[in-house]
């Protein structure tokens, strides 16, 4: 089945994660088999107003494709205008965020708040579909809370409106990221809709993917498990596991890309979010992490990573 007019082999995608999945992480994950990626969520209002923080999220190298731009909005008009800008910017599709549980987003009526206001969710989707020629998807939660699980109802409305793909993170807004995702909802939605469904939420193992395939999911999206473990796509599809030397190379490439994107100072701070996951499970990882996360010079951090992964981790 085609999603966004594209065909996939392993059907493993990188999930959008604000504060993580900028182009450096996307490129690294693609190198290890992520077949599709999404931008971090982009504020439609910020884009329409040309704010610099928002425009920064659009930066990416040519090879960062296929790439779906994800927006969050509370007003259909803003969502439509932003989508047109993103189409002109050369993105391969638009995804509408109806899942973000963060307070500052939902109080404005965006993200998961749309799960409580299906009329607005529908008008927003219709506005975006008529504004662009690109395929449009919606990433939704199961519902607002356990008493209002309505992803199935919303999915049916949006399919009638003409969306290309549904992405389902089957937790409620109240769940935030706690508890088990209700993967069975993927099967329910597959039975009642004609468009592809991408599953998201706690996907980490081959077993998870096999289970989700049985529910009918057309693709799986990996988020947190890819932080500091970008090879997970190749691990799950081909049984690949990196050597220490390969881990070192990936970590250094990630750091190098972050420096190009953010400048050295910001890159060093940003890299701290990834350091512990990159070395998780290796001997001496805790000490390495502690030391690496206080380093303020690029040369020093590069040396530290090399020394740890070339010598210490392998010989301790
Ligand atoms: C730090 C963080 C940031 C996230 N940012 C976004 C976002 O910008 N857009 C979005 O649709 N989902 C976002 N998500 C949700 C993820 O895309 C994904 O649906 C969720 O984390 C469950 O999948 P996982 O267990 O594979 O991480 C975010 C999640 C986390 C943990």
Coordinates of C-alpha atoms and ligand atoms in Angstrom, one line a residue:
X1 CA 0.0 0.0 0.0
X2 CA 1.2 3.5 -0.8
X3 CA 1.5 6.2 1.8
X4 CA 2.0 9.8 0.7
X5 CA 2.3 8.4 -2.9
X6 CA 5.4 6.5 -1.8
X7 CA 6.3 2.9 -1.6
X8 CA 8.3 1.4 1.3
X9 CA 10.2 -1.7 1.9
X10 CA 10.7 -2.1 5.7
X11 CA 7.9 0.5 6.5
X12 CA 9.8 1.8 9.5
X13 CA 9.6 5.5 10.0
X14 CA 11.2 8.0 12.4
X15 CA 8.5 9.6 14.6
X16 CA 8.4 13.4 14.9
X17 CA 9.9 14.4 18.3
X18 CA 10.2 18.1 19.2
X19 CA 13.7 18.8 20.5
X20 CA 15.2 15.7 18.9
X21 CA 14.3 15.0 15.3
X22 CA 16.0 17.9 13.6
X23 CA 17.9 17.1 10.4
X24 CA 21.0 15.7 12.1
X25 CA 19.0 13.0 13.8
X26 CA 16.8 12.4 10.7
X27 CA 19.8 11.9 8.4
X28 CA 21.5 9.6 10.9
X29 CA 18.4 7.5 11.2
X30 CA 17.9 7.4 7.4
X31 CA 21.4 6.0 7.1
X32 CA 20.3 3.1 9.2
X33 CA 17.1 2.4 7.3
X34 CA 14.4 4.9 8.5
X35 CA 12.4 5.1 5.2
X36 CA 10.4 8.2 6.1
X37 CA 10.8 11.1 8.5
X38 CA 8.8 14.0 9.8
X39 CA 9.9 17.4 11.0
X40 CA 9.5 18.4 14.6
X41 CA 6.1 20.0 15.0
X42 CA 6.1 23.4 13.4
X43 CA 3.8 26.1 14.7
X44 CA 1.5 27.2 11.8
X45 CA 1.1 30.6 13.4
X46 CA 4.9 30.9 13.8
X47 CA 5.4 30.0 10.2
X48 CA 2.8 32.5 8.9
X49 CA 4.5 35.2 11.1
X50 CA 8.0 34.2 9.9
X51 CA 9.4 33.8 13.4
X52 CA 13.1 32.8 13.3
X53 CA 12.7 29.8 15.7
X54 CA 10.0 28.3 13.4
X55 CA 11.9 29.0 10.2
X56 CA 14.9 27.2 11.7
X57 CA 12.9 24.0 11.8
X58 CA 12.6 24.0 8.0
X59 CA 16.3 23.8 7.5
X60 CA 17.5 20.5 6.0
X61 CA 20.0 19.2 3.5
X62 CA 18.8 18.0 0.0
X63 CA 19.2 14.3 1.0
X64 CA 16.8 14.6 3.9
X65 CA 13.9 13.1 1.9
X66 CA 11.2 12.0 1.7
X67 CA 10.3 14.4 4.5
X68 CA 6.8 15.2 5.8
X69 CA 6.3 18.6 7.5
X70 CA 4.3 18.4 10.6
X71 CA 2.3 21.4 11.8
X72 CA 0.3 22.2 14.8
X73 CA -2.5 24.8 14.7
X74 CA -5.7 25.9 16.3
X75 CA -7.1 27.8 13.4
X76 CA -7.9 26.2 10.0
X77 CA -6.9 29.4 8.2
X78 CA -3.4 29.4 9.8
X79 CA -3.0 25.7 9.1
X80 CA -3.9 26.3 5.4
X81 CA -1.6 29.2 5.0
X82 CA 1.3 27.3 6.7
X83 CA 0.7 24.3 4.5
X84 CA 1.0 26.3 1.4
X85 CA 4.3 27.8 2.6
X86 CA 5.5 24.2 3.3
X87 CA 4.4 23.0 -0.1
X88 CA 6.4 25.9 -1.7
X89 CA 9.4 24.9 0.5
X90 CA 9.4 21.5 -1.2
X91 CA 8.2 19.1 1.5
X92 CA 6.7 15.8 0.5
X93 CA 3.6 15.9 2.5
X94 CA 1.9 17.7 5.4
X95 CA 1.0 16.1 8.7
X96 CA -1.4 17.7 11.1
X97 CA -0.7 17.2 14.8
X98 CA -3.7 16.2 16.8
X99 CA -1.7 14.4 19.5
X100 CA 0.6 16.8 21.3
X101 CA -0.4 16.6 25.0
X102 CA 1.7 19.5 26.2
X103 CA -0.3 22.1 28.2
X104 CA 0.9 25.2 26.3
X105 CA -0.2 23.6 23.1
X106 CA -3.6 22.3 24.2
X107 CA -4.7 25.4 26.0
X108 CA -4.5 27.2 22.6
X109 CA -6.8 24.5 21.1
X110 CA -4.1 22.8 19.1
X111 CA -2.5 19.3 19.3
X112 CA -4.5 16.8 21.3
X113 CA -7.1 19.5 22.1
X114 CA -8.5 18.7 18.7
X115 CA -9.5 15.3 19.9
X116 CA -12.1 17.1 22.0
X117 CA -13.3 19.3 19.1
X118 CA -14.0 17.1 16.1
X119 CA -15.7 19.9 14.2
X120 CA -12.6 22.0 14.3
X121 CA -10.4 19.0 13.6
X122 CA -12.4 18.3 10.5
X123 CA -12.5 21.9 9.2
X124 CA -8.8 22.2 9.8
X125 CA -8.1 19.1 7.8
X126 CA -10.4 20.2 5.0
X127 CA -8.8 23.6 4.9
X128 CA -5.3 22.0 4.5
X129 CA -6.4 19.5 1.9
X130 CA -7.9 22.2 -0.2
X131 CA -4.9 24.4 0.2
X132 CA -2.2 22.1 -1.1
X133 CA -1.7 19.4 -3.7
X134 CA 0.4 17.4 -1.3
X135 CA -0.8 14.3 0.5
X136 CA -2.1 15.1 4.0
X137 CA -2.0 12.9 7.1
X138 CA -3.1 13.3 10.6
X139 CA -1.3 12.1 13.7
X140 CA -3.8 11.5 16.5
X141 CA -4.1 10.1 19.9
X142 CA -6.7 7.5 21.0
X143 CA -8.8 10.3 22.5
X144 CA -8.7 13.0 25.2
X145 CA -9.1 10.6 28.1
X146 CA -10.2 7.0 28.8
X147 CA -13.8 8.1 28.9
X148 CA -13.7 9.6 25.4
X149 CA -11.8 7.3 23.1
X150 CA -12.8 8.6 19.7
X151 CA -9.9 8.0 17.3
X152 CA -12.1 5.7 15.3
X153 CA -14.8 8.3 14.8
X154 CA -12.3 11.0 14.0
X155 CA -10.5 8.7 11.6
X156 CA -13.7 8.0 9.7
X157 CA -14.5 11.8 9.4
X158 CA -11.1 12.6 8.1
X159 CA -11.0 9.8 5.6
X160 CA -14.2 11.1 4.1
X161 CA -12.5 14.5 4.0
X162 CA -9.7 13.0 1.9
X163 CA -6.7 12.4 4.1
X164 CA -4.0 10.2 2.8
X165 CA -2.8 8.4 6.0
X166 CA -3.7 8.1 9.6
X167 CA -1.0 8.0 12.2
X168 CA -2.1 6.7 15.6
X169 CA -0.4 6.9 18.9
X170 CA -3.1 5.0 20.8
X171 CA -2.7 6.7 24.2
X172 CA -5.0 9.4 25.4
X173 CA -4.0 12.9 26.2
X174 CA -4.4 12.1 29.9
X175 CA -2.1 9.2 29.5
X176 CA 0.6 11.5 28.3
X177 CA 3.3 8.9 27.7
X178 CA 2.4 6.6 30.6
X179 CA 0.8 3.2 30.5
X180 CA 0.6 0.8 27.5
X181 CA -0.5 2.1 24.2
X182 CA -3.8 0.6 23.1
X183 CA -2.5 -1.1 20.0
X184 CA -5.7 -2.9 19.5
X185 CA -7.2 0.4 18.4
X186 CA -5.0 0.1 15.3
X187 CA -6.9 -3.1 14.3
X188 CA -10.2 -1.4 15.0
X189 CA -9.4 1.6 12.8
X190 CA -7.9 -0.6 10.0
X191 CA -11.2 -2.5 9.9
X192 CA -13.3 0.7 9.4
X193 CA -11.1 2.8 7.2
X194 CA -9.7 2.6 3.7
X195 CA -6.5 4.6 4.2
X196 CA -3.1 3.4 5.5
X197 CA -2.5 3.5 9.2
X198 CA 0.8 4.1 10.8
X199 CA 1.3 2.8 14.4
X200 CA 3.2 4.8 17.0
X201 CA 4.0 4.2 20.6
X202 CA 6.6 2.0 22.4
X203 CA 7.7 0.2 19.3
X204 CA 11.1 -1.3 20.2
X205 CA 11.4 -4.9 19.2
X206 CA 10.7 -7.3 16.3
X207 CA 7.9 -8.8 18.3
X208 CA 6.2 -5.4 18.6
X209 CA 6.4 -5.0 14.8
X210 CA 5.1 -8.5 14.2
X211 CA 2.2 -7.8 16.5
X212 CA 1.4 -4.5 14.8
X213 CA 1.5 -6.1 11.4
X214 CA -1.1 -8.5 12.6
X215 CA -3.3 -5.6 13.5
X216 CA -3.1 -4.5 9.9
X217 CA -0.7 -1.5 10.5
X218 CA 0.8 -0.4 7.3
X219 CA 3.9 1.1 8.8
X220 CA 5.5 1.5 12.2
X221 CA 6.9 4.7 13.6
X222 CA 9.8 4.7 16.1
X223 CA 10.5 7.7 18.4
X224 CA 12.2 7.4 21.7
X225 CA 13.8 4.1 21.0
X226 CA 15.8 5.8 18.2
X227 CA 17.3 8.4 20.5
X228 CA 21.0 7.4 20.8
X229 CA 20.1 4.2 18.9
X230 CA 19.6 5.3 15.4
X231 CA 20.5 1.9 14.1
X232 CA 17.3 0.5 15.5
X233 CA 15.7 0.6 12.0
X234 CA 18.4 -1.7 10.6
X235 CA 18.5 -3.7 13.8
X236 CA 14.7 -4.5 13.5
X237 CA 14.7 -5.0 9.7
X238 CA 18.0 -6.8 9.2
X239 CA 19.3 -7.8 12.7
X240 CA 22.1 -5.3 12.4
X241 CA 24.0 -4.4 15.6
X242 CA 26.9 -1.8 15.5
X243 CA 30.4 -2.5 16.6
X244 CA 32.0 -0.1 19.1
X245 CA 33.8 1.5 16.1
X246 CA 30.6 2.0 14.3
X247 CA 28.9 3.5 17.4
X248 CA 31.9 5.9 17.7
X249 CA 31.5 6.9 14.0
X250 CA 27.8 7.5 14.3
X251 CA 28.1 9.5 17.5
X252 CA 30.8 11.7 15.9
X253 CA 28.8 12.2 12.8
X254 CA 25.8 13.2 14.8
X255 CA 27.9 15.7 16.7
X256 CA 29.4 17.0 13.5
X257 CA 25.9 17.5 11.9
X258 CA 24.6 19.2 15.1
X259 CA 27.6 21.6 14.9
X260 CA 26.6 22.5 11.3
X261 CA 23.0 23.0 12.2
X262 CA 23.2 24.7 15.6
X263 CA 26.8 26.0 15.9
X264 CA 29.3 24.5 18.2
X265 CA 28.2 25.8 21.5
X266 CA 24.5 24.9 21.2
X267 CA 25.5 21.6 19.6
X268 CA 27.6 20.5 22.6
X269 CA 24.6 21.2 24.9
X270 CA 22.1 19.5 22.6
X271 CA 24.3 16.4 22.2
X272 CA 24.0 15.8 26.0
X273 CA 20.5 14.5 25.4
X274 CA 21.9 11.7 23.3
X275 CA 25.1 10.8 25.0
X276 CA 23.8 8.4 27.6
X277 CA 21.6 6.5 25.1
X278 CA 24.5 6.1 22.7
X279 CA 26.6 4.2 25.2
X280 CA 23.7 2.5 27.1
X281 CA 24.7 -0.9 28.3
X282 CA 28.4 -0.5 27.7
X283 CA 31.0 -0.9 30.5
X284 CA 31.8 2.4 32.2
X285 CA 28.9 4.1 30.5
X286 CA 27.8 6.0 33.6
X287 CA 31.2 7.5 34.2
X288 CA 31.6 8.4 30.5
X289 CA 28.2 10.1 30.5
X290 CA 29.0 12.1 33.6
X291 CA 32.3 13.3 32.1
X292 CA 31.0 13.9 28.6
X293 CA 28.1 16.0 29.8
X294 CA 30.3 18.6 31.4
X295 CA 32.7 19.1 28.5
X296 CA 32.4 22.5 26.8
X297 CA 34.9 22.1 24.0
X298 CA 34.3 20.3 20.8
X299 CA 37.9 19.0 20.5
X300 CA 37.7 17.7 24.0
X301 CA 34.4 16.0 23.5
X302 CA 35.6 14.4 20.3
X303 CA 38.6 13.1 22.0
X304 CA 36.6 11.8 24.9
X305 CA 34.2 9.9 22.6
X306 CA 37.1 8.4 20.7
X307 CA 39.0 7.4 23.8
X308 CA 35.9 5.8 25.4
X309 CA 34.7 3.9 22.5
X310 CA 38.1 2.9 21.1
X311 CA 39.6 1.8 24.3
X312 CA 37.7 1.9 27.6
X313 CA 34.4 0.4 26.6
X314 CA 36.0 -2.5 24.8
X315 CA 38.5 -3.4 27.4
X316 CA 36.9 -2.8 30.8
Ligands
LIG1 C1 10.2 14.5 23.6 C2 9.1 14.1 22.6 C3 8.7 15.0 21.7 C4 7.7 14.7 20.8 N1 7.3 15.6 19.8 C5 6.3 15.3 18.9 C6 6.0 16.2 17.9 O1 6.6 17.2 17.7 N2 5.0 15.8 17.1 C7 4.3 14.6 17.2 O2 3.4 14.3 16.5 N3 4.6 13.7 18.2 C8 5.6 14.1 19.1 N4 6.0 13.2 20.0 C9 5.3 11.9 20.1 C10 6.0 10.8 19.3 O3 6.0 11.1 17.9 C11 5.5 9.4 19.5 O4 4.2 9.4 19.0 C12 5.5 9.0 20.9 O5 6.7 9.4 21.6 C13 5.3 7.5 21.1 O6 6.2 6.8 20.4 P1 7.6 6.2 21.0 O7 7.3 5.3 22.1 O8 8.2 5.4 19.8 O9 8.4 7.4 21.4 C14 7.0 13.5 20.9 C15 7.4 12.6 21.9 C16 8.4 12.9 22.7 C17 8.9 11.9 23.8

